[in-house]
mmCIF file of C-alpha atoms and ligand atoms in Angstrom:
data_model
loop_
_atom_site.group_PDB
_atom_site.id
_atom_site.type_symbol
_atom_site.label_atom_id
_atom_site.label_comp_id
_atom_site.label_asym_id
_atom_site.label_seq_id
_atom_site.Cartn_x
_atom_site.Cartn_y
_atom_site.Cartn_z
ATOM 1 C CA MET A 23 -19.921 11.170 -39.163
ATOM 2 C CA GLN A 24 -21.738 10.155 -36.015
ATOM 3 C CA GLY A 25 -23.672 12.827 -34.145
ATOM 4 C CA LYS A 26 -23.399 13.417 -30.432
ATOM 5 C CA MET A 27 -22.926 10.141 -28.600
ATOM 6 C CA ASN A 28 -23.578 9.308 -24.986
ATOM 7 C CA ILE A 29 -20.381 7.401 -24.210
ATOM 8 C CA LYS A 30 -21.492 6.725 -20.634
ATOM 9 C CA LYS A 31 -24.309 4.579 -22.006
ATOM 10 C CA LEU A 32 -21.692 2.272 -23.535
ATOM 11 C CA VAL A 33 -19.681 1.903 -20.355
ATOM 12 C CA LYS A 34 -20.305 -1.053 -18.029
ATOM 13 C CA LYS A 35 -22.615 -0.100 -15.150
ATOM 14 C CA ASP A 36 -20.016 -0.987 -12.537
ATOM 15 C CA VAL A 37 -17.467 1.311 -14.173
ATOM 16 C CA VAL A 38 -19.833 4.267 -14.627
ATOM 17 C CA SER A 39 -20.473 4.325 -10.894
ATOM 18 C CA LEU A 40 -16.756 4.081 -10.034
ATOM 19 C CA ARG A 41 -14.736 7.023 -8.828
ATOM 20 C CA ALA A 42 -11.152 7.145 -10.131
ATOM 21 C CA TYR A 43 -8.426 6.755 -7.520
ATOM 22 C CA SER A 44 -7.478 10.283 -6.606
ATOM 23 C CA ALA A 45 -3.732 10.835 -6.913
ATOM 24 C CA SER A 46 -3.750 14.502 -7.828
ATOM 25 C CA GLU A 47 -0.570 16.547 -7.804
ATOM 26 C CA ILE A 48 -0.978 19.429 -5.397
ATOM 27 C CA PRO A 49 1.927 21.883 -5.344
ATOM 28 C CA CYS A 50 3.571 22.061 -1.908
ATOM 29 C CA ARG A 51 6.876 22.592 -0.135
ATOM 30 C CA VAL A 52 6.698 19.500 2.079
ATOM 31 C CA LYS A 53 5.081 16.476 0.413
ATOM 32 C CA LEU A 54 3.861 14.018 3.036
ATOM 33 C CA ASP A 55 0.711 12.645 1.412
ATOM 34 C CA ALA A 56 1.626 9.482 -0.508
ATOM 35 C CA ASN A 57 3.635 7.251 1.853
ATOM 36 C CA GLU A 58 6.761 7.685 -0.240
ATOM 37 C CA SER A 59 10.251 7.413 1.231
ATOM 38 C CA PRO A 60 12.327 10.567 1.724
ATOM 39 C CA CYS A 61 15.410 8.602 0.524
ATOM 40 C CA GLY A 62 15.993 7.996 -3.171
ATOM 41 C CA PHE A 63 18.542 5.764 -4.919
ATOM 42 C CA ASP A 64 20.239 8.148 -7.337
ATOM 43 C CA GLU A 65 23.343 5.963 -7.761
ATOM 44 C CA ALA A 66 21.218 3.048 -8.966
ATOM 45 C CA LEU A 67 19.927 5.202 -11.807
ATOM 46 C CA LYS A 68 23.276 4.746 -13.513
ATOM 47 C CA ALA A 69 22.277 1.156 -14.317
ATOM 48 C CA ALA A 70 19.740 2.588 -16.753
ATOM 49 C CA VAL A 71 22.456 3.556 -19.270
ATOM 50 C CA LEU A 72 23.007 -0.126 -20.062
ATOM 51 C CA ILE A 73 19.470 -0.481 -21.428
ATOM 52 C CA ARG A 74 19.023 -1.029 -25.150
ATOM 53 C CA THR A 75 16.059 1.115 -25.949
ATOM 54 C CA ASN A 76 15.144 -0.836 -29.106
ATOM 55 C CA ARG A 77 14.658 -4.126 -27.240
ATOM 56 C CA TYR A 78 11.752 -5.317 -25.135
ATOM 57 C CA PRO A 79 12.472 -5.862 -21.446
ATOM 58 C CA ASP A 80 13.032 -9.329 -20.004
ATOM 59 C CA PRO A 81 9.422 -10.577 -19.789
ATOM 60 C CA GLU A 82 10.297 -12.772 -16.807
ATOM 61 C CA ALA A 83 12.362 -10.145 -14.920
ATOM 62 C CA LYS A 84 14.829 -12.940 -14.168
ATOM 63 C CA ALA A 85 17.625 -10.888 -12.578
ATOM 64 C CA LEU A 86 15.169 -9.146 -10.296
ATOM 65 C CA LYS A 87 13.431 -12.365 -9.280
ATOM 66 C CA LYS A 88 16.775 -13.985 -8.512
ATOM 67 C CA LEU A 89 17.645 -11.164 -6.112
ATOM 68 C CA ILE A 90 14.237 -11.150 -4.452
ATOM 69 C CA ALA A 91 14.279 -14.950 -4.145
ATOM 70 C CA ARG A 92 17.606 -14.762 -2.343
ATOM 71 C CA ASP A 93 16.512 -11.952 -0.035
ATOM 72 C CA PHE A 94 13.253 -13.643 0.923
ATOM 73 C CA ARG A 95 14.565 -17.223 0.890
ATOM 74 C CA VAL A 96 12.008 -18.440 -1.631
ATOM 75 C CA ARG A 97 12.323 -19.901 -5.126
ATOM 76 C CA PRO A 98 12.083 -17.677 -8.234
ATOM 77 C CA GLU A 99 9.022 -19.730 -9.323
ATOM 78 C CA GLN A 100 7.248 -18.397 -6.238
ATOM 79 C CA ILE A 101 7.557 -14.773 -7.378
ATOM 80 C CA LEU A 102 5.458 -12.739 -9.806
ATOM 81 C CA GLN A 103 6.416 -9.200 -10.778
ATOM 82 C CA GLY A 104 3.958 -6.335 -11.186
ATOM 83 C CA ASN A 105 3.968 -2.771 -12.428
ATOM 84 C CA GLY A 106 3.464 -1.726 -8.846
ATOM 85 C CA SER A 107 1.533 -3.992 -6.503
ATOM 86 C CA ASP A 108 -1.597 -2.219 -7.765
ATOM 87 C CA GLU A 109 -1.229 -4.228 -10.924
ATOM 88 C CA LEU A 110 -0.936 -7.458 -8.965
ATOM 89 C CA ILE A 111 -4.234 -6.743 -7.224
ATOM 90 C CA TYR A 112 -5.707 -6.389 -10.709
ATOM 91 C CA TYR A 113 -4.167 -9.689 -11.817
ATOM 92 C CA LEU A 114 -5.302 -11.519 -8.688
ATOM 93 C CA ILE A 115 -8.902 -10.419 -9.201
ATOM 94 C CA ALA A 116 -8.679 -11.190 -12.944
ATOM 95 C CA THR A 117 -7.467 -14.691 -12.054
ATOM 96 C CA PHE A 118 -9.659 -15.683 -9.115
ATOM 97 C CA GLY A 119 -12.660 -13.359 -9.409
ATOM 98 C CA GLY A 120 -14.972 -12.558 -6.508
ATOM 99 C CA PRO A 121 -16.565 -12.190 -4.086
ATOM 100 C CA VAL A 122 -13.712 -10.062 -2.789
ATOM 101 C CA LEU A 123 -13.609 -9.541 0.981
ATOM 102 C CA TYR A 124 -11.605 -6.874 2.813
ATOM 103 C CA PRO A 125 -11.851 -4.888 6.034
ATOM 104 C CA VAL A 126 -12.470 -1.125 5.957
ATOM 105 C CA PRO A 127 -10.940 1.375 6.104
ATOM 106 C CA THR A 128 -8.140 -0.037 3.993
ATOM 107 C CA PHE A 129 -6.298 0.551 0.726
ATOM 108 C CA SER A 130 -8.993 1.590 -1.734
ATOM 109 C CA MET A 131 -7.724 -0.300 -4.769
ATOM 110 C CA TYR A 132 -9.084 -3.673 -3.597
ATOM 111 C CA GLY A 133 -12.634 -2.305 -3.879
ATOM 112 C CA ILE A 134 -12.022 -0.211 -7.009
ATOM 113 C CA ILE A 135 -10.547 -3.115 -8.977
ATOM 114 C CA ALA A 136 -13.158 -5.618 -7.755
ATOM 115 C CA GLN A 137 -15.850 -3.238 -8.962
ATOM 116 C CA ALA A 138 -14.082 -2.661 -12.305
ATOM 117 C CA PHE A 139 -14.323 -6.416 -12.862
ATOM 118 C CA GLY A 140 -17.980 -6.432 -11.793
ATOM 119 C CA GLU A 141 -17.172 -8.667 -8.829
ATOM 120 C CA LYS A 142 -19.064 -8.594 -5.563
ATOM 121 C CA LYS A 143 -17.317 -6.549 -2.846
ATOM 122 C CA ILE A 144 -17.705 -7.354 0.828
ATOM 123 C CA ALA A 145 -16.359 -4.630 3.108
ATOM 124 C CA VAL A 146 -16.301 -5.474 6.823
ATOM 125 C CA PRO A 147 -15.604 -2.603 9.254
ATOM 126 C CA LEU A 148 -12.530 -2.905 11.500
ATOM 127 C CA ASP A 149 -13.159 -2.925 15.245
ATOM 128 C CA ASP A 150 -12.672 0.105 17.506
ATOM 129 C CA ALA A 151 -8.938 -0.619 17.843
ATOM 130 C CA TYR A 152 -8.651 -0.801 14.029
ATOM 131 C CA ASP A 153 -7.990 -4.540 14.280
ATOM 132 C CA LEU A 154 -9.886 -7.147 12.276
ATOM 133 C CA ASP A 155 -13.362 -7.837 13.624
ATOM 134 C CA ALA A 156 -12.624 -11.546 13.768
ATOM 135 C CA ALA A 157 -16.222 -12.668 14.275
ATOM 136 C CA ALA A 158 -17.620 -10.473 11.482
ATOM 137 C CA MET A 159 -14.871 -11.522 9.070
ATOM 138 C CA LEU A 160 -15.480 -15.214 9.820
ATOM 139 C CA THR A 161 -19.217 -14.782 9.365
ATOM 140 C CA ALA A 162 -18.588 -13.107 5.998
ATOM 141 C CA VAL A 163 -16.250 -15.937 4.972
ATOM 142 C CA ARG A 164 -18.854 -18.569 5.841
ATOM 143 C CA ARG A 165 -21.806 -16.729 4.355
ATOM 144 C CA GLU A 166 -20.254 -15.316 1.171
ATOM 145 C CA ASN A 167 -17.504 -17.833 0.391
ATOM 146 C CA PRO A 168 -15.103 -15.172 -0.986
ATOM 147 C CA LYS A 169 -12.602 -16.186 -3.636
ATOM 148 C CA LEU A 170 -10.197 -13.525 -2.391
ATOM 149 C CA ILE A 171 -9.568 -11.870 0.978
ATOM 150 C CA PHE A 172 -7.282 -8.822 0.988
ATOM 151 C CA LEU A 173 -5.606 -7.904 4.283
ATOM 152 C CA ALA A 174 -3.122 -5.034 4.288
ATOM 153 C CA SER A 175 -0.889 -5.518 7.328
ATOM 154 C CA PRO A 176 0.359 -2.988 8.348
ATOM 155 C CA ASN A 177 -2.913 -1.517 7.183
ATOM 156 C CA ASN A 178 -3.253 1.683 5.182
ATOM 157 C CA PRO A 179 -4.506 4.145 6.424
ATOM 158 C CA THR A 180 -4.658 2.977 10.045
ATOM 159 C CA GLY A 181 -0.958 2.035 10.333
ATOM 160 C CA ASN A 182 -1.378 -1.023 12.604
ATOM 161 C CA CYS A 183 -0.654 -4.678 11.926
ATOM 162 C CA PHE A 184 -3.615 -7.008 12.339
ATOM 163 C CA ALA A 185 -3.233 -9.583 15.095
ATOM 164 C CA SER A 186 -2.040 -12.837 13.586
ATOM 165 C CA GLU A 187 -4.487 -14.703 15.880
ATOM 166 C CA ARG A 188 -7.211 -13.004 13.860
ATOM 167 C CA ILE A 189 -5.695 -13.699 10.444
ATOM 168 C CA LEU A 190 -4.932 -17.385 11.009
ATOM 169 C CA PRO A 191 -8.562 -18.481 11.580
ATOM 170 C CA LEU A 192 -9.460 -16.802 8.281
ATOM 171 C CA LEU A 193 -6.725 -18.701 6.480
ATOM 172 C CA GLU A 194 -8.079 -21.898 8.012
ATOM 173 C CA ALA A 195 -11.756 -21.195 7.407
ATOM 174 C CA THR A 196 -11.737 -19.868 3.859
ATOM 175 C CA ARG A 197 -11.895 -21.937 0.729
ATOM 176 C CA GLY A 198 -10.452 -18.981 -1.184
ATOM 177 C CA ILE A 199 -7.148 -17.123 -1.362
ATOM 178 C CA VAL A 200 -5.892 -14.851 1.430
ATOM 179 C CA VAL A 201 -3.663 -12.026 0.207
ATOM 180 C CA VAL A 202 -1.605 -10.396 2.943
ATOM 181 C CA ASP A 203 -0.501 -7.086 1.456
ATOM 182 C CA GLU A 204 2.802 -6.315 3.176
ATOM 183 C CA ALA A 205 3.520 -3.026 1.396
ATOM 184 C CA TYR A 206 4.605 -1.512 4.743
ATOM 185 C CA GLN A 207 6.177 -4.597 6.330
ATOM 186 C CA PRO A 208 9.748 -3.204 6.148
ATOM 187 C CA PHE A 209 8.735 -0.671 8.852
ATOM 188 C CA ALA A 210 6.990 -3.148 11.133
ATOM 189 C CA SER A 211 8.394 -4.776 14.231
ATOM 190 C CA ASP A 212 7.156 -8.310 13.529
ATOM 191 C CA ARG A 213 8.293 -10.639 10.757
ATOM 192 C CA GLY A 214 5.168 -10.743 8.673
ATOM 193 C CA PHE A 215 3.563 -13.762 7.051
ATOM 194 C CA LEU A 216 6.319 -15.113 4.797
ATOM 195 C CA PRO A 217 7.228 -17.925 7.229
ATOM 196 C CA LEU A 218 3.650 -19.227 6.925
ATOM 197 C CA LEU A 219 3.754 -19.733 3.160
ATOM 198 C CA LYS A 220 4.821 -23.351 3.501
ATOM 199 C CA ASP A 221 1.862 -24.195 5.742
ATOM 200 C CA TYR A 222 -0.872 -22.434 3.755
ATOM 201 C CA PRO A 223 -1.218 -23.162 0.031
ATOM 202 C CA ASN A 224 -3.897 -20.447 -0.195
ATOM 203 C CA LEU A 225 -1.660 -17.649 1.133
ATOM 204 C CA VAL A 226 -0.290 -14.885 -1.102
ATOM 205 C CA ILE A 227 2.126 -12.230 0.181
ATOM 206 C CA MET A 228 2.339 -8.930 -1.656
ATOM 207 C CA ARG A 229 5.304 -6.580 -1.406
ATOM 208 C CA THR A 230 6.316 -3.361 -3.149
ATOM 209 C CA LEU A 231 9.448 -1.311 -3.669
ATOM 210 C CA SER A 232 7.378 1.891 -3.655
ATOM 211 C CA LYS A 233 7.645 2.616 0.052
ATOM 212 C CA ILE A 234 11.376 2.016 0.407
ATOM 213 C CA GLY A 235 12.621 4.669 -1.993
ATOM 214 C CA LEU A 236 11.691 3.356 -5.444
ATOM 215 C CA ALA A 237 8.120 4.561 -6.036
ATOM 216 C CA ALA A 238 9.089 6.009 -9.420
ATOM 217 C CA LEU A 239 9.920 2.552 -10.765
ATOM 218 C CA ARG A 240 6.451 1.051 -10.205
ATOM 219 C CA LEU A 241 7.565 -2.329 -8.983
ATOM 220 C CA GLY A 242 5.682 -4.753 -6.821
ATOM 221 C CA PHE A 243 5.812 -8.508 -6.485
ATOM 222 C CA LEU A 244 3.834 -11.306 -4.992
ATOM 223 C CA ILE A 245 5.183 -14.409 -3.317
ATOM 224 C CA ALA A 246 3.078 -17.561 -3.248
ATOM 225 C CA SER A 247 3.109 -21.233 -4.208
ATOM 226 C CA PRO A 248 4.374 -21.988 -7.741
ATOM 227 C CA GLU A 249 0.820 -23.148 -8.641
ATOM 228 C CA ILE A 250 -0.687 -19.788 -7.738
ATOM 229 C CA VAL A 251 2.100 -17.923 -9.533
ATOM 230 C CA GLU A 252 1.591 -20.062 -12.648
ATOM 231 C CA GLU A 253 -2.120 -19.249 -12.791
ATOM 232 C CA VAL A 254 -1.802 -15.513 -12.103
ATOM 233 C CA ASN A 255 1.014 -15.318 -14.649
ATOM 234 C CA LYS A 256 -1.517 -16.269 -17.354
ATOM 235 C CA VAL A 257 -3.257 -12.896 -17.053
ATOM 236 C CA ARG A 258 -0.034 -10.870 -16.741
ATOM 237 C CA LEU A 259 0.696 -8.615 -19.714
ATOM 238 C CA PRO A 260 3.872 -9.862 -21.418
ATOM 239 C CA PHE A 261 6.210 -6.927 -20.705
ATOM 240 C CA ASN A 262 4.522 -5.401 -17.685
ATOM 241 C CA VAL A 263 7.708 -4.234 -15.953
ATOM 242 C CA ASN A 264 9.822 -2.026 -18.182
ATOM 243 C CA ALA A 265 13.561 -2.451 -18.705
ATOM 244 C CA LEU A 266 14.548 0.781 -16.920
ATOM 245 C CA SER A 267 12.691 -0.218 -13.773
ATOM 246 C CA GLN A 268 14.132 -3.716 -13.803
ATOM 247 C CA ALA A 269 17.709 -2.465 -14.190
ATOM 248 C CA VAL A 270 17.456 0.283 -11.589
ATOM 249 C CA ALA A 271 15.685 -1.977 -9.089
ATOM 250 C CA VAL A 272 18.362 -4.658 -9.437
ATOM 251 C CA ALA A 273 21.035 -2.046 -8.726
ATOM 252 C CA ALA A 274 19.137 -0.450 -5.835
ATOM 253 C CA LEU A 275 18.309 -3.734 -4.114
ATOM 254 C CA GLN A 276 22.005 -4.460 -3.871
ATOM 255 C CA GLU A 277 22.533 -1.317 -1.801
ATOM 256 C CA LYS A 278 21.604 -3.282 1.289
ATOM 257 C CA LYS A 279 23.291 -0.976 3.786
ATOM 258 C CA LYS A 280 21.560 2.101 2.436
ATOM 259 C CA LEU A 281 18.185 0.336 2.358
ATOM 260 C CA LYS A 282 18.596 -0.798 5.952
ATOM 261 C CA GLU A 283 19.739 2.588 7.191
ATOM 262 C CA SER A 284 16.953 4.484 5.456
ATOM 263 C CA ILE A 285 14.328 2.186 6.971
ATOM 264 C CA LYS A 286 15.928 2.590 10.401
ATOM 265 C CA GLU A 287 15.864 6.365 10.053
ATOM 266 C CA ILE A 288 12.209 6.354 8.976
ATOM 267 C CA VAL A 289 11.217 4.139 11.913
ATOM 268 C CA GLY A 290 13.126 6.437 14.310
ATOM 269 C CA GLU A 291 11.504 9.523 12.814
ATOM 270 C CA ARG A 292 8.083 7.878 12.986
ATOM 271 C CA ASP A 293 8.506 7.298 16.699
ATOM 272 C CA ARG A 294 9.730 10.872 17.194
ATOM 273 C CA LEU A 295 6.707 12.173 15.274
ATOM 274 C CA LEU A 296 4.331 9.973 17.276
ATOM 275 C CA SER A 297 5.585 11.261 20.631
ATOM 276 C CA ALA A 298 5.643 14.871 19.464
ATOM 277 C CA MET A 299 2.161 14.692 17.943
ATOM 278 C CA ALA A 300 0.763 13.150 21.128
ATOM 279 C CA MET A 301 1.960 16.264 22.991
ATOM 280 C CA ILE A 302 -0.025 18.650 20.777
ATOM 281 C CA GLU A 303 -3.359 19.488 22.334
ATOM 282 C CA GLY A 304 -6.293 18.349 20.215
ATOM 283 C CA VAL A 305 -4.211 15.880 18.168
ATOM 284 C CA THR A 306 -4.628 12.107 18.629
ATOM 285 C CA PRO A 307 -2.087 10.059 16.688
ATOM 286 C CA PHE A 308 -2.674 6.307 16.314
ATOM 287 C CA PRO A 309 0.232 3.900 16.882
ATOM 288 C CA SER A 310 1.922 2.954 13.625
ATOM 289 C CA GLU A 311 4.001 0.078 12.283
ATOM 290 C CA ALA A 312 4.235 1.755 8.874
ATOM 291 C CA ASN A 313 5.907 4.839 7.345
ATOM 292 C CA PHE A 314 2.901 7.049 8.040
ATOM 293 C CA ILE A 315 0.744 8.092 10.965
ATOM 294 C CA LEU A 316 -3.019 8.418 11.071
ATOM 295 C CA PHE A 317 -4.158 11.157 13.435
ATOM 296 C CA ARG A 318 -7.446 12.578 14.594
ATOM 297 C CA VAL A 319 -8.046 16.297 14.915
ATOM 298 C CA PHE A 320 -11.017 18.514 15.468
ATOM 299 C CA GLY A 321 -12.080 19.886 12.070
ATOM 300 C CA PRO A 322 -9.870 17.771 9.785
ATOM 301 C CA ASP A 323 -10.824 19.640 6.601
ATOM 302 C CA ARG A 324 -9.809 22.923 8.183
ATOM 303 C CA VAL A 325 -6.543 21.502 9.535
ATOM 304 C CA TYR A 326 -5.775 19.951 6.132
ATOM 305 C CA ARG A 327 -6.248 23.304 4.391
ATOM 306 C CA ALA A 328 -4.296 25.183 7.037
ATOM 307 C CA LEU A 329 -1.355 22.762 6.699
ATOM 308 C CA LEU A 330 -1.402 23.181 2.936
ATOM 309 C CA LYS A 331 -1.409 26.942 3.336
ATOM 310 C CA LYS A 332 1.817 26.519 5.281
ATOM 311 C CA GLY A 333 3.207 24.395 2.436
ATOM 312 C CA VAL A 334 2.654 20.968 4.042
ATOM 313 C CA LEU A 335 0.637 18.406 2.106
ATOM 314 C CA VAL A 336 -0.869 15.479 4.036
ATOM 315 C CA ARG A 337 -3.718 13.132 3.099
ATOM 316 C CA ASN A 338 -7.235 14.050 4.113
ATOM 317 C CA LEU A 339 -8.994 10.834 5.141
ATOM 318 C CA ASN A 340 -12.075 12.397 6.636
ATOM 319 C CA ASP A 341 -14.261 10.264 4.301
ATOM 320 C CA ALA A 342 -12.715 6.848 5.024
ATOM 321 C CA ALA A 343 -11.668 7.469 8.651
ATOM 322 C CA PRO A 344 -13.879 10.252 10.025
ATOM 323 C CA GLY A 345 -11.967 13.046 11.728
ATOM 324 C CA CYS A 346 -8.609 11.808 10.498
ATOM 325 C CA LEU A 347 -5.642 12.946 8.433
ATOM 326 C CA ARG A 348 -2.609 10.845 7.487
ATOM 327 C CA VAL A 349 0.949 12.097 7.423
ATOM 328 C CA THR A 350 3.831 10.256 5.779
ATOM 329 C CA VAL A 351 7.122 10.100 7.672
ATOM 330 C CA GLY A 352 9.489 12.287 5.687
ATOM 331 C CA SER A 353 13.035 13.499 6.242
ATOM 332 C CA PRO A 354 13.862 14.919 9.706
ATOM 333 C CA ARG A 355 13.539 18.442 8.308
ATOM 334 C CA GLU A 356 10.206 17.753 6.650
ATOM 335 C CA ASN A 357 8.870 16.156 9.819
ATOM 336 C CA THR A 358 9.946 19.116 11.910
ATOM 337 C CA ALA A 359 8.276 21.474 9.423
ATOM 338 C CA PHE A 360 5.077 19.444 9.683
ATOM 339 C CA LEU A 361 5.161 19.386 13.485
ATOM 340 C CA SER A 362 5.728 23.084 13.784
ATOM 341 C CA ALA A 363 2.940 23.860 11.284
ATOM 342 C CA LEU A 364 0.509 21.546 13.105
ATOM 343 C CA GLU A 365 1.422 23.008 16.476
ATOM 344 C CA LYS A 366 0.815 26.548 15.256
ATOM 345 C CA ILE A 367 -2.511 25.633 13.675
ATOM 346 C CA GLN A 368 -3.748 24.000 16.865
ATOM 347 C CA GLN A 369 -2.501 26.900 18.958
ATOM 348 C CA GLN A 370 -4.268 29.399 16.738
ATOM 349 C CA GLN A 371 -7.474 27.410 16.959
ATOM 350 C CA ARG A 372 -7.315 27.443 20.760
ATOM 351 C CA GLN A 373 -6.812 31.208 20.726
ATOM 352 C CA GLU A 374 -9.794 31.672 18.420
ATOM 353 C CA GLN A 375 -11.964 29.568 20.720
ATOM 354 C CA SER A 376 -11.009 31.360 23.920
HETATM 355 N N1 LIG B 17 -0.912 -1.818 -0.949
HETATM 356 C C1 LIG B 17 -1.055 -0.873 -0.023
HETATM 357 C C2 LIG B 17 -1.562 -1.254 1.327
HETATM 358 C C3 LIG B 17 -0.747 0.464 -0.325
HETATM 359 O O1 LIG B 17 -0.936 1.410 0.605
HETATM 360 C C4 LIG B 17 -0.263 0.786 -1.612
HETATM 361 C C5 LIG B 17 0.126 2.188 -2.014
HETATM 362 N N2 LIG B 17 -0.556 3.220 -1.481
HETATM 363 C C6 LIG B 17 -0.140 -0.238 -2.526
HETATM 364 C C7 LIG B 17 -0.463 -1.528 -2.174
HETATM 365 C C8 LIG B 17 0.286 0.021 -3.935
HETATM 366 O O2 LIG B 17 1.629 0.155 -4.058
HETATM 367 P P1 LIG B 17 2.356 0.164 -5.453
HETATM 368 O O3 LIG B 17 3.025 1.482 -5.530
HETATM 369 O O4 LIG B 17 3.312 -0.993 -5.395
HETATM 370 O O5 LIG B 17 1.329 -0.024 -6.526
#
């Protein structure tokens, strides 16, 4: 038998210094921390009874791709399915490698996965309006020649879309791939980057079903040229999307009216939350095109804890976006509970100060 072993010594240096993505489960009454939708698709679950548990899932997810192709007016060969779009980020970096360029703050998985692969990460700060710093991004493109550029638009956690006049020059200047991560596009007012696919062979669009009521399924997909899809497909694990998720997603995506209405309700609630939050003294919400709102408060750690004490869980982003918390748009009742808790906390703080 081997004696005591230092496992860390065996682990790749880049992985030892990584911090795991924190997705801890914190008990709460009102869960507004993970950008999930308040609307589920319980009816679609019935499709799961048709699954034969002894058989592998369709490795190509054909039925799902057919539906997505129709909805997005692309060909099935332009689509690649992932176990969440997280997995597609992994596959993209496995396929193209680094350097990997992205603005910060943004979704942390671009940096975590790049580091896991030992690839060089280039993080360029956003400007004061949380838009891309066009000059700094272009300089990084020219100097570092990144293989991959990740742009989440709408961006997480800031909630804004990047100006397309700042994205287009990057698409033109780079000799690598530009991935526009449109996880939150269903809540945005513009049309996103899909129409540009035909003009830019180096453009990849990423989408997910997680934010529109199907987070439990873990289903994301990318849309790109057939050549890109063919290459990334080589690193995809054979049965990466399980049969239950495929069946339920196919059923849910056909509930077009419900999907549309739930998105409309979330957008309406987001705008209600934004106006109400702006009225609370000491709270600065940032405009959002997504299903969450980033907001600045005095003493974010204290406000985070106070909200949790009242049963409301939000995301503390004080590290990535100093002074800020992020709240997901929930159901009208959840949003009202959040607003009233935040109002009371701010009121109490004012009383303590006076
Ligand atoms: N991209 C962005 C910008 C996100 O915020 C998230 C989820 N937080 C993802 C991708 C990952 O989504 P999925 O659930 O499809 O892995």
